[in-house]
Coordinates of N, CA and C in Angstrom, one line a residue:
X1 N 0.2 -86.0 -282.2 CA 0.5 -84.6 -282.1 C 0.5 -84.2 -280.6
X2 N 1.3 -83.2 -280.2 CA 1.5 -82.9 -278.8 C 1.0 -81.5 -278.6
X3 N 0.0 -81.0 -279.3 CA -0.4 -79.6 -279.1 C -0.9 -79.4 -277.7
X4 N -1.4 -80.5 -277.0 CA -1.9 -80.3 -275.6 C -0.8 -80.0 -274.6
X5 N 0.4 -80.1 -275.0 CA 1.5 -79.8 -274.0 C 1.5 -78.3 -273.7
X6 N 0.8 -77.5 -274.4 CA 0.7 -76.0 -274.1 C 0.0 -75.8 -272.8
X7 N -0.9 -76.7 -272.4 CA -1.6 -76.6 -271.1 C -0.9 -77.3 -270.0
X8 N -1.0 -76.8 -268.8 CA -0.3 -77.5 -267.7 C -0.8 -78.9 -267.5
X9 N 0.0 -79.7 -267.0 CA -0.4 -81.1 -266.7 C -1.5 -81.2 -265.7
X10 N -2.7 -81.7 -266.0 CA -3.8 -81.7 -265.0 C -3.4 -82.5 -263.7
X11 N -3.8 -81.9 -262.6 CA -3.6 -82.6 -261.3 C -2.2 -82.6 -260.8
X12 N -1.3 -81.9 -261.4 CA 0.1 -81.8 -261.0 C 0.3 -80.5 -260.1
X13 N 0.8 -80.7 -258.9 CA 1.0 -79.5 -258.0 C 2.1 -78.6 -258.5
X14 N 2.1 -77.4 -258.1 CA 3.1 -76.4 -258.5 C 4.0 -76.1 -257.3
X15 N 5.3 -76.1 -257.6 CA 6.4 -75.9 -256.6 C 7.2 -74.7 -257.1
X16 N 6.9 -73.5 -256.6 CA 7.6 -72.3 -257.1 C 9.1 -72.3 -257.0
X17 N 9.6 -73.0 -255.9 CA 11.0 -73.1 -255.7 C 11.8 -73.8 -256.7
X18 N 11.1 -74.6 -257.6 CA 11.8 -75.3 -258.7 C 12.2 -74.5 -259.9
X19 N 11.6 -73.3 -260.0 CA 11.9 -72.4 -261.1 C 13.5 -72.2 -261.2
X20 N 14.0 -72.5 -262.4 CA 15.4 -72.2 -262.7 C 16.3 -73.4 -262.3
X21 N 15.8 -74.5 -261.7 CA 16.7 -75.5 -261.3 C 17.2 -76.3 -262.6
X22 N 18.2 -77.1 -262.5 CA 18.8 -77.8 -263.6 C 18.4 -79.2 -263.6
X23 N 17.7 -79.7 -264.6 CA 17.1 -81.0 -264.6 C 17.5 -81.8 -265.8
X24 N 17.9 -83.1 -265.6 CA 18.2 -84.0 -266.6 C 17.1 -85.1 -266.7
X25 N 16.5 -85.3 -267.9 CA 15.5 -86.3 -268.1 C 15.9 -87.2 -269.2
X26 N 16.1 -88.5 -268.9 CA 16.6 -89.4 -269.9 C 15.4 -90.4 -270.2
X27 N 15.5 -91.0 -271.4 CA 14.5 -92.1 -271.7 C 13.2 -91.5 -272.3
X28 N 13.2 -90.3 -272.7 CA 12.0 -89.7 -273.2 C 11.7 -90.3 -274.6
X29 N 10.4 -90.6 -274.9 CA 10.0 -91.0 -276.3 C 8.6 -90.5 -276.5
X30 N 8.0 -90.8 -277.6 CA 6.7 -90.3 -277.9 C 5.6 -90.8 -276.9
X31 N 5.9 -91.9 -276.1 CA 4.9 -92.4 -275.2 C 5.3 -92.3 -273.8
X32 N 6.6 -92.2 -273.5 CA 7.1 -92.2 -272.1 C 7.7 -90.9 -271.7
X33 N 7.3 -90.3 -270.6 CA 8.0 -89.2 -270.1 C 7.5 -87.8 -270.5
X34 N 6.4 -87.9 -271.4 CA 5.9 -86.6 -271.9 C 5.4 -85.7 -270.8
X35 N 4.6 -86.3 -269.9 CA 4.1 -85.5 -268.8 C 5.1 -85.0 -267.8
X36 N 6.2 -85.8 -267.6 CA 7.3 -85.4 -266.7 C 8.0 -84.2 -267.4
X37 N 8.3 -84.3 -268.6 CA 8.9 -83.2 -269.3 C 8.1 -81.9 -269.3
X38 N 6.8 -82.1 -269.5 CA 5.9 -80.9 -269.5 C 5.9 -80.3 -268.1
X39 N 5.8 -81.1 -267.1 CA 5.7 -80.6 -265.7 C 6.9 -79.8 -265.3
X40 N 8.1 -80.3 -265.7 CA 9.3 -79.5 -265.3 C 9.4 -78.3 -266.2
X41 N 9.0 -78.4 -267.5 CA 9.1 -77.2 -268.3 C 8.1 -76.1 -267.8
X42 N 7.0 -76.5 -267.3 CA 6.0 -75.6 -266.8 C 6.5 -74.8 -265.6
X43 N 7.5 -75.5 -264.9 CA 8.1 -74.8 -263.7 C 9.3 -73.9 -264.1
X44 N 9.5 -73.7 -265.4 CA 10.6 -72.8 -265.9 C 12.0 -73.3 -265.5
X45 N 12.2 -74.6 -265.6 CA 13.5 -75.2 -265.2 C 14.4 -75.1 -266.4
X46 N 15.7 -75.3 -266.2 CA 16.7 -75.5 -267.3 C 16.8 -77.0 -267.5
X47 N 16.5 -77.4 -268.7 CA 16.2 -78.8 -268.9 C 17.1 -79.5 -270.0
X48 N 17.7 -80.6 -269.6 CA 18.4 -81.4 -270.5 C 17.6 -82.6 -270.8
X49 N 17.2 -82.9 -272.1 CA 16.4 -84.0 -272.5 C 17.3 -85.0 -273.3
X50 N 17.1 -86.3 -273.1 CA 17.7 -87.3 -273.9 C 16.6 -88.2 -274.4
X51 N 16.7 -88.5 -275.7 CA 15.7 -89.4 -276.3 C 16.4 -90.1 -277.5
X52 N 16.2 -91.4 -277.6 CA 16.6 -92.1 -278.8 C 15.6 -92.1 -279.9
X53 N 14.4 -91.5 -279.6 CA 13.3 -91.5 -280.5 C 13.4 -90.2 -281.4
X54 N 13.7 -90.5 -282.7 CA 13.9 -89.4 -283.6 C 12.6 -89.1 -284.4
X55 N 11.5 -89.5 -284.0 CA 10.2 -89.3 -284.7 C 9.8 -87.8 -284.6
X56 N 9.0 -87.3 -285.6 CA 8.5 -86.0 -285.6 C 7.8 -85.6 -284.4
X57 N 7.0 -86.5 -283.8 CA 6.3 -86.0 -282.5 C 7.2 -85.6 -281.4
X58 N 8.3 -86.3 -281.3 CA 9.3 -85.9 -280.2 C 9.9 -84.6 -280.6
X59 N 10.3 -84.4 -281.8 CA 10.8 -83.1 -282.2 C 9.8 -81.9 -281.9
X60 N 8.6 -82.2 -282.2 CA 7.5 -81.2 -282.0 C 7.4 -80.9 -280.5
X61 N 7.4 -82.0 -279.7 CA 7.3 -81.9 -278.2 C 8.4 -81.0 -277.7
X62 N 9.7 -81.2 -278.1 CA 10.8 -80.4 -277.6 C 10.6 -78.9 -278.0
X63 N 10.1 -78.7 -279.2 CA 9.9 -77.3 -279.7 C 8.9 -76.6 -278.8
X64 N 7.8 -77.3 -278.5 CA 6.8 -76.7 -277.6 C 7.3 -76.5 -276.2
X65 N 8.0 -77.5 -275.7 CA 8.6 -77.3 -274.3 C 9.5 -76.1 -274.2
X66 N 10.2 -75.8 -275.3 CA 11.1 -74.7 -275.3 C 10.4 -73.4 -275.1
X67 N 9.1 -73.4 -275.3 CA 8.4 -72.1 -275.1 C 8.1 -71.8 -273.7
X68 N 8.2 -72.8 -272.8 CA 7.9 -72.6 -271.4 C 9.1 -72.8 -270.5
X69 N 10.0 -73.8 -270.9 CA 11.2 -74.0 -270.0 C 12.2 -72.8 -270.1
X70 N 12.9 -72.6 -269.0 CA 13.9 -71.5 -269.0 C 15.0 -71.8 -270.1
X71 N 15.3 -73.0 -270.3 CA 16.4 -73.4 -271.2 C 16.2 -74.9 -271.5
X72 N 16.5 -75.3 -272.8 CA 16.5 -76.7 -273.1 C 17.7 -77.1 -273.9
X73 N 18.3 -78.2 -273.5 CA 19.3 -78.8 -274.3 C 18.8 -80.2 -274.7
X74 N 18.8 -80.5 -276.0 CA 18.2 -81.8 -276.4 C 19.2 -82.7 -277.1
X75 N 19.4 -83.9 -276.5 CA 20.3 -84.9 -277.1 C 19.4 -86.0 -277.7
X76 N 19.2 -85.9 -279.0 CA 18.4 -86.8 -279.8 C 19.2 -88.0 -280.3
X77 N 19.6 -88.8 -279.4 CA 20.5 -90.0 -279.7 C 20.5 -90.9 -278.5
X78 N 20.8 -92.2 -278.7 CA 20.9 -93.2 -277.6 C 22.0 -92.8 -276.7
X79 N 21.9 -93.2 -275.4 CA 23.0 -92.9 -274.5 C 24.2 -93.7 -274.9
X80 N 24.0 -94.8 -275.5 CA 25.1 -95.5 -276.1 C 25.9 -96.4 -275.1
X81 N 27.1 -96.8 -275.5 CA 27.9 -97.7 -274.7 C 28.7 -97.0 -273.6
X82 N 28.6 -95.7 -273.5 CA 29.4 -95.0 -272.5 C 28.5 -94.0 -271.8
X83 N 27.6 -94.5 -270.9 CA 26.7 -93.6 -270.2 C 27.4 -92.6 -269.3
X84 N 28.6 -93.0 -268.8 CA 29.4 -92.1 -268.0 C 29.7 -90.8 -268.7
X85 N 30.2 -91.0 -270.0 CA 30.5 -89.8 -270.8 C 29.3 -89.0 -271.1
X86 N 28.1 -89.7 -271.3 CA 26.9 -88.9 -271.6 C 26.5 -88.1 -270.3
X87 N 26.6 -88.7 -269.2 CA 26.3 -88.0 -267.9 C 27.2 -86.8 -267.7
X88 N 28.5 -87.0 -268.0 CA 29.4 -85.9 -267.8 C 29.1 -84.8 -268.8
X89 N 28.6 -85.1 -270.0 CA 28.2 -84.1 -271.0 C 27.0 -83.4 -270.5
X90 N 26.0 -84.1 -270.0 CA 24.8 -83.5 -269.5 C 25.1 -82.5 -268.3
X91 N 26.0 -82.9 -267.4 CA 26.4 -82.1 -266.3 C 27.0 -80.8 -266.8
X92 N 27.9 -81.0 -267.8 CA 28.7 -79.8 -268.3 C 27.7 -78.9 -269.1
X93 N 26.7 -79.4 -269.7 CA 25.8 -78.6 -270.4 C 25.1 -77.5 -269.6
X94 N 24.9 -77.8 -268.3 CA 24.2 -76.8 -267.4 C 25.1 -76.4 -266.2
X95 N 26.4 -76.8 -266.3 CA 27.3 -76.5 -265.2 C 26.8 -77.1 -263.9
X96 N 26.2 -78.3 -264.0 CA 25.7 -79.0 -262.8 C 24.3 -79.4 -262.9
X97 N 23.8 -80.2 -262.0 CA 22.4 -80.7 -262.0 C 21.8 -80.6 -260.6
X98 N 20.5 -80.3 -260.6 CA 19.8 -80.3 -259.3 C 18.8 -81.5 -259.2
X99 N 18.4 -82.0 -260.3 CA 17.5 -83.2 -260.3 C 17.7 -84.0 -261.6
X100 N 17.6 -85.3 -261.4 CA 17.7 -86.2 -262.5 C 16.5 -87.2 -262.5
X101 N 15.9 -87.5 -263.6 CA 14.9 -88.5 -263.8 C 15.3 -89.4 -264.9
X102 N 15.6 -90.6 -264.6 CA 15.9 -91.6 -265.6 C 14.7 -92.5 -265.8
X103 N 14.2 -92.5 -267.1 CA 13.1 -93.4 -267.4 C 13.6 -94.6 -268.1
X104 N 13.3 -95.8 -267.6 CA 13.7 -97.1 -268.1 C 12.5 -97.9 -268.4
X105 N 12.2 -98.2 -269.7 CA 11.0 -98.9 -270.1 C 11.3 -100.3 -270.6
X106 N 10.6 -101.3 -270.1 CA 10.6 -102.6 -270.6 C 9.3 -102.8 -271.5
X107 N 9.5 -103.3 -272.7 CA 8.4 -103.5 -273.6 C 7.9 -104.9 -273.5
X108 N 6.6 -105.1 -273.9 CA 6.1 -106.5 -273.9 C 6.9 -107.4 -274.8
X109 N 7.4 -106.8 -275.9 CA 8.1 -107.6 -276.9 C 9.5 -108.1 -276.3
X110 N 10.1 -107.2 -275.5 CA 11.4 -107.6 -274.9 C 11.1 -108.7 -273.9
X111 N 10.1 -108.6 -273.1 CA 9.8 -109.6 -272.1 C 9.4 -110.9 -272.6
X112 N 8.7 -110.9 -273.8 CA 8.2 -112.1 -274.4 C 9.4 -112.9 -274.9
X113 N 10.5 -112.3 -275.3 CA 11.6 -112.9 -275.9 C 12.6 -113.6 -274.9
X114 N 12.3 -113.5 -273.6 CA 13.2 -114.1 -272.6 C 12.9 -115.6 -272.4
X115 N 14.0 -116.3 -272.4 CA 13.8 -117.8 -272.4 C 14.6 -118.5 -271.3
X116 N 15.0 -117.8 -270.3 CA 15.7 -118.4 -269.2 C 16.2 -117.4 -268.2
X117 N 16.7 -117.8 -267.1 CA 17.2 -117.0 -266.0 C 18.3 -116.0 -266.5
X118 N 19.2 -116.6 -267.3 CA 20.4 -115.8 -267.8 C 19.9 -114.7 -268.7
X119 N 18.9 -115.0 -269.5 CA 18.5 -113.9 -270.4 C 17.8 -112.8 -269.7
X120 N 17.0 -113.2 -268.6 CA 16.4 -112.2 -267.7 C 17.4 -111.3 -267.1
X121 N 18.4 -112.0 -266.5 CA 19.5 -111.2 -265.8 C 20.2 -110.3 -266.7
X122 N 20.5 -110.8 -267.9 CA 21.2 -109.9 -268.9 C 20.4 -108.7 -269.3
X123 N 19.1 -108.9 -269.6 CA 18.2 -107.8 -270.0 C 18.1 -106.8 -268.9
X124 N 17.9 -107.2 -267.7 CA 17.7 -106.3 -266.5 C 19.0 -105.5 -266.3
X125 N 20.1 -106.2 -266.3 CA 21.4 -105.5 -266.1 C 21.7 -104.5 -267.2
X126 N 21.3 -104.9 -268.5 CA 21.5 -103.9 -269.6 C 20.6 -102.7 -269.4
X127 N 19.4 -103.0 -269.0 CA 18.4 -101.9 -268.9 C 18.8 -100.9 -267.8
X128 N 19.3 -101.4 -266.7 CA 19.5 -100.6 -265.5 C 21.0 -100.0 -265.5
X129 N 21.8 -100.5 -266.4 CA 23.2 -100.1 -266.4 C 23.4 -98.6 -266.6
X130 N 22.7 -98.0 -267.6 CA 22.9 -96.6 -267.8 C 22.4 -95.7 -266.7
X131 N 21.3 -96.1 -266.1 CA 20.7 -95.4 -265.0 C 21.7 -95.4 -263.8
X132 N 22.3 -96.6 -263.5 CA 23.3 -96.6 -262.4 C 24.4 -95.7 -262.6
X133 N 25.0 -95.7 -263.8 CA 26.1 -94.8 -264.1 C 25.8 -93.3 -264.1
X134 N 24.6 -93.0 -264.6 CA 24.2 -91.6 -264.6 C 23.9 -91.2 -263.1
X135 N 23.3 -92.1 -262.4 CA 23.1 -91.8 -260.9 C 24.4 -91.4 -260.2
X136 N 25.4 -92.2 -260.5 CA 26.7 -92.0 -259.8 C 27.4 -90.8 -260.2
X137 N 27.4 -90.5 -261.5 CA 28.0 -89.3 -262.0 C 27.3 -88.0 -261.4
X138 N 26.0 -88.1 -261.5 CA 25.2 -86.9 -261.0 C 25.3 -86.7 -259.5
X139 N 25.2 -87.8 -258.8 CA 25.4 -87.7 -257.3 C 26.7 -87.2 -256.9
X140 N 27.8 -87.6 -257.6 CA 29.1 -87.1 -257.3 C 29.2 -85.6 -257.6
X141 N 28.7 -85.2 -258.7 CA 28.7 -83.8 -259.0 C 27.9 -82.9 -258.0
X142 N 26.7 -83.4 -257.7 CA 25.9 -82.7 -256.7 C 26.7 -82.6 -255.3
X143 N 27.3 -83.7 -254.9 CA 28.1 -83.7 -253.7 C 29.2 -82.7 -253.7
X144 N 29.9 -82.6 -254.8 CA 31.1 -81.7 -254.9 C 30.7 -80.3 -254.9
X145 N 29.4 -80.0 -255.4 CA 28.9 -78.6 -255.4 C 28.0 -78.3 -254.3
X146 N 27.8 -79.2 -253.3 CA 26.9 -79.1 -252.2 C 25.5 -78.8 -252.6
X147 N 25.1 -79.5 -253.6 CA 23.7 -79.4 -254.1 C 22.8 -80.4 -253.4
X148 N 21.7 -79.9 -253.0 CA 20.6 -80.8 -252.4 C 19.8 -81.4 -253.5
X149 N 20.4 -82.4 -254.2 CA 19.8 -82.9 -255.4 C 18.9 -84.1 -255.2
X150 N 18.1 -84.4 -256.2 CA 17.2 -85.5 -256.3 C 17.4 -86.3 -257.5
X151 N 17.5 -87.6 -257.3 CA 17.6 -88.6 -258.5 C 16.5 -89.6 -258.4
X152 N 15.8 -89.7 -259.4 CA 14.7 -90.7 -259.5 C 14.9 -91.6 -260.7
X153 N 15.0 -92.9 -260.4 CA 15.0 -93.9 -261.5 C 13.7 -94.6 -261.6
X154 N 13.0 -94.3 -262.7 CA 11.6 -94.9 -262.9 C 11.7 -96.0 -263.9
X155 N 11.4 -97.2 -263.4 CA 11.4 -98.4 -264.3 C 9.9 -98.7 -264.6
X156 N 9.6 -98.7 -265.9 CA 8.2 -99.0 -266.3 C 8.1 -100.2 -267.1
X157 N 7.1 -101.0 -266.8 CA 6.8 -102.2 -267.6 C 5.4 -102.6 -267.6
X158 N 4.9 -103.4 -268.5 CA 3.4 -103.8 -268.5 C 3.1 -104.5 -267.2
X159 N 1.9 -104.3 -266.8 CA 1.4 -105.0 -265.6 C 1.3 -106.5 -265.8
X160 N 1.8 -107.3 -264.9 CA 1.8 -108.8 -265.1 C 0.4 -109.4 -265.1
X161 N 0.2 -110.3 -266.0 CA -1.1 -111.0 -266.1 C -1.0 -112.5 -265.9
X162 N 0.3 -113.0 -265.9 CA 0.5 -114.4 -265.7 C 1.6 -114.6 -264.6
X163 N 1.8 -115.8 -264.1 CA 2.8 -116.0 -263.1 C 4.2 -115.8 -263.6
X164 N 4.4 -116.1 -264.9 CA 5.7 -115.8 -265.5 C 6.0 -114.3 -265.5
X165 N 5.0 -113.6 -265.9 CA 5.2 -112.1 -266.0 C 5.4 -111.5 -264.6
X166 N 4.7 -112.1 -263.6 CA 4.8 -111.6 -262.2 C 6.2 -111.9 -261.7
X167 N 6.7 -113.1 -262.0 CA 8.1 -113.4 -261.6 C 9.1 -112.4 -262.2
X168 N 8.9 -112.1 -263.5 CA 9.8 -111.1 -264.1 C 9.7 -109.7 -263.4
X169 N 8.5 -109.3 -263.1 CA 8.3 -108.0 -262.4 C 8.9 -108.1 -261.1
X170 N 8.8 -109.2 -260.4 CA 9.4 -109.3 -259.1 C 10.9 -109.2 -259.1
X171 N 11.5 -109.9 -260.1 CA 12.9 -109.8 -260.2 C 13.4 -108.4 -260.5
X172 N 12.7 -107.7 -261.4 CA 13.0 -106.3 -261.8 C 12.9 -105.4 -260.5
X173 N 11.8 -105.6 -259.8 CA 11.6 -104.8 -258.6 C 12.7 -105.1 -257.5
X174 N 13.0 -106.4 -257.3 CA 14.0 -106.7 -256.3 C 15.4 -106.1 -256.7
X175 N 15.7 -106.2 -258.0 CA 17.0 -105.6 -258.4 C 17.0 -104.1 -258.3
X176 N 15.9 -103.5 -258.6 CA 15.8 -102.0 -258.5 C 15.9 -101.6 -257.1
X177 N 15.2 -102.3 -256.2 CA 15.2 -102.0 -254.8 C 16.7 -102.1 -254.2
X178 N 17.4 -103.1 -254.5 CA 18.8 -103.2 -254.1 C 19.6 -102.1 -254.6
X179 N 19.5 -101.8 -255.9 CA 20.2 -100.7 -256.5 C 20.0 -99.4 -255.8
X180 N 18.7 -99.1 -255.5 CA 18.3 -97.9 -254.9 C 18.8 -97.7 -253.5
X181 N 18.7 -98.8 -252.7 CA 19.2 -98.8 -251.4 C 20.7 -98.6 -251.3
X182 N 21.4 -99.3 -252.2 CA 22.9 -99.1 -252.3 C 23.3 -97.7 -252.7
X183 N 22.7 -97.2 -253.7 CA 23.1 -95.8 -254.2 C 22.7 -94.8 -253.1
X184 N 21.6 -94.9 -252.5 CA 21.1 -94.0 -251.5 C 22.1 -94.0 -250.3
X185 N 22.5 -95.2 -249.9 CA 23.4 -95.3 -248.7 C 24.8 -94.7 -249.1
X186 N 25.2 -94.8 -250.3 CA 26.5 -94.3 -250.7 C 26.6 -92.8 -250.6
X187 N 25.4 -92.1 -250.7 CA 25.4 -90.6 -250.6 C 24.6 -90.2 -249.4
X188 N 24.4 -91.1 -248.4 CA 23.6 -90.7 -247.2 C 24.1 -89.6 -246.4
X189 N 25.4 -89.4 -246.4 CA 26.0 -88.3 -245.6 C 26.1 -87.0 -246.4
X190 N 25.6 -87.0 -247.6 CA 25.5 -85.8 -248.4 C 24.1 -85.4 -248.6
X191 N 23.8 -84.3 -249.2 CA 22.5 -83.8 -249.4 C 21.9 -84.3 -250.7
X192 N 22.1 -85.5 -251.1 CA 21.6 -86.1 -252.3 C 20.7 -87.2 -252.0
X193 N 19.5 -87.2 -252.7 CA 18.5 -88.3 -252.4 C 18.4 -89.1 -253.7
X194 N 18.3 -90.4 -253.5 CA 18.1 -91.4 -254.6 C 16.9 -92.2 -254.3
X195 N 15.9 -92.1 -255.2 CA 14.7 -92.9 -255.0 C 14.4 -93.6 -256.4
X196 N 13.4 -94.5 -256.3 CA 13.0 -95.2 -257.5 C 11.5 -95.4 -257.6
X197 N 11.1 -95.7 -258.8 CA 9.7 -96.1 -259.1 C 9.8 -97.4 -259.8
X198 N 9.1 -98.5 -259.3 CA 9.3 -99.8 -259.9 C 8.0 -100.5 -260.0
X199 N 8.0 -101.6 -260.8 CA 6.7 -102.3 -261.1 C 6.3 -103.2 -259.9
X200 N 5.0 -103.4 -259.8 CA 4.4 -104.3 -258.8 C 4.2 -105.6 -259.5
X201 N 4.4 -106.7 -258.6 CA 4.1 -108.0 -259.1 C 2.6 -108.3 -258.8
X202 N 2.1 -109.5 -259.2 CA 0.8 -109.9 -258.9 C 0.5 -109.9 -257.4
X203 N 1.5 -110.3 -256.6 CA 1.4 -110.4 -255.2 C 1.3 -109.0 -254.6
X204 N 2.1 -108.0 -255.1 CA 2.0 -106.7 -254.6 C 0.7 -106.1 -254.9
X205 N 0.1 -106.4 -256.1 CA -1.2 -105.8 -256.6 C -2.3 -106.2 -255.7
X206 N -2.2 -107.4 -255.0 CA -3.2 -107.9 -254.1 C -3.3 -107.2 -252.8
X207 N -2.2 -106.5 -252.5 CA -2.1 -105.8 -251.2 C -2.7 -104.4 -251.3
X208 N -3.3 -103.9 -250.2 CA -3.8 -102.5 -250.2 C -2.6 -101.5 -250.3
X209 N -2.8 -100.4 -250.9 CA -1.8 -99.4 -250.9 C -1.8 -98.6 -252.2
X210 N -1.3 -97.4 -252.1 CA -1.3 -96.5 -253.3 C -0.2 -97.0 -254.3
X211 N -0.5 -96.7 -255.6 CA 0.5 -96.9 -256.6 C 0.2 -95.9 -257.7
X212 N 1.2 -95.7 -258.5 CA 1.1 -94.7 -259.6 C 0.8 -95.5 -260.9
X213 N -0.1 -94.9 -261.7 CA -0.6 -95.6 -262.9 C -0.8 -94.7 -264.1
X214 N -0.2 -93.5 -264.0 CA -0.4 -92.6 -265.2 C 0.8 -91.6 -265.2
X215 N 1.0 -91.0 -266.4 CA 2.1 -90.1 -266.6 C 2.0 -88.9 -265.7
X216 N 0.9 -88.3 -265.5 CA 0.8 -87.1 -264.5 C 1.2 -87.5 -263.1
X217 N 0.8 -88.8 -262.7 CA 1.2 -89.2 -261.4 C 2.7 -89.3 -261.2
X218 N 3.3 -89.8 -262.2 CA 4.8 -89.9 -262.2 C 5.4 -88.5 -262.2
X219 N 4.8 -87.6 -263.0 CA 5.3 -86.3 -263.0 C 5.2 -85.6 -261.6
X220 N 4.1 -85.9 -260.9 CA 3.8 -85.3 -259.6 C 4.9 -85.8 -258.6
X221 N 5.2 -87.2 -258.7 CA 6.2 -87.7 -257.8 C 7.6 -87.1 -258.1
X222 N 8.0 -87.0 -259.4 CA 9.3 -86.4 -259.7 C 9.4 -84.9 -259.2
X223 N 8.3 -84.2 -259.3 CA 8.4 -82.8 -258.8 C 8.4 -82.8 -257.3
X224 N 7.7 -83.6 -256.7 CA 7.7 -83.6 -255.2 C 9.0 -84.0 -254.7
X225 N 9.7 -85.0 -255.2 CA 11.0 -85.4 -254.8 C 12.0 -84.3 -255.0
X226 N 11.9 -83.5 -256.1 CA 12.8 -82.5 -256.4 C 12.6 -81.2 -255.5
X227 N 11.4 -81.1 -254.9 CA 11.0 -79.9 -254.2 C 11.5 -80.0 -252.7
X228 N 11.3 -78.9 -252.0 CA 11.7 -78.9 -250.6 C 11.0 -80.0 -249.8
X229 N 9.7 -80.3 -250.2 CA 8.9 -81.3 -249.5 C 9.5 -82.7 -249.6
X230 N 10.4 -82.9 -250.6 CA 10.9 -84.3 -250.8 C 12.3 -84.5 -250.2
X231 N 12.8 -83.5 -249.5 CA 14.2 -83.6 -249.0 C 14.4 -84.6 -247.9
X232 N 13.4 -85.2 -247.3 CA 13.5 -86.2 -246.3 C 13.4 -87.6 -246.9
X233 N 13.2 -87.7 -248.2 CA 12.9 -89.0 -248.8 C 14.1 -89.5 -249.6
X234 N 14.7 -90.6 -249.2 CA 15.8 -91.2 -250.0 C 15.8 -92.7 -249.7
X235 N 16.1 -93.5 -250.8 CA 16.2 -94.9 -250.6 C 14.8 -95.6 -250.8
X236 N 13.8 -94.8 -251.2 CA 12.5 -95.4 -251.3 C 12.2 -96.0 -252.7
X237 N 11.4 -97.0 -252.7 CA 10.9 -97.6 -254.0 C 9.4 -97.4 -254.0
X238 N 8.9 -96.6 -254.9 CA 7.5 -96.3 -255.0 C 6.9 -97.3 -256.1
X239 N 5.6 -97.6 -255.9 CA 4.9 -98.6 -256.7 C 4.4 -98.0 -258.0
X240 N 4.5 -98.7 -259.1 CA 3.9 -98.3 -260.4 C 3.2 -99.5 -260.9
X241 N 2.1 -99.2 -261.7 CA 1.4 -100.4 -262.3 C 0.8 -99.9 -263.6
X242 N 1.2 -100.6 -264.7 CA 0.7 -100.3 -266.0 C 0.5 -98.8 -266.3
X243 N 1.6 -98.1 -266.4 CA 1.5 -96.7 -266.6 C 0.8 -96.4 -267.9
X244 N -0.2 -95.5 -267.9 CA -0.9 -95.2 -269.1 C -0.1 -94.4 -270.0
X245 N 0.1 -94.8 -271.2 CA 1.0 -94.1 -272.2 C 0.2 -93.2 -273.0
X246 N 0.8 -92.2 -273.5 CA 0.2 -91.1 -274.3 C 0.1 -91.6 -275.7
X247 N -1.0 -91.3 -276.4 CA -1.1 -91.6 -277.8 C -0.5 -90.5 -278.6
X248 N 0.1 -90.8 -279.7 CA 0.8 -89.7 -280.5 C -0.3 -89.2 -281.5

């Protein structure tokens, strides 16, 4: 049950300037993105949500979020084989976008089934493909409308416990870093920022430094990047480690 969504997300800062902005959040399900959705809804944004999860808890969540958000459009279906068309539909739904958060989750089951370099590369490419296309469509629209927009691609996966899992995390992180740098550079002369949140490998975990490990912390990052305080940040890859998922 999601009755707790009525209360503000604990520990998440408030940015009054975000009221009324247009936000696209993809990859929402009963465990991932709940706090991000809550945080934006609490800011009275106009929100487009995408979820392939058709479970009652997600339907309930959207209903409760509608009580606080300025507006909600809900696409309860997979993005599918044509993410460009989906992104164009999302842009049209609110006549533009000011912020985008793409949530990409790797499950333990998916990672356990990989049996070689080719399978790893195929899975990562498949997982990130929709986020890349949505990023480009949204960034293009923001540029055309002179919007100072924020795009955050958050890739979440279980914390590595073995060398094999660490290698997988490292490959995902390296791919995401290259993608983020490339997309940020492509719009560097415009007022659009592209950032990412990615997994740490075992090597990264041994180094000192902050990392995000909970839904509210990811929500705080997304809000900060969308706010005026985040307008100098682009091309950055922030660290995540074993994000705590919400129980249904």
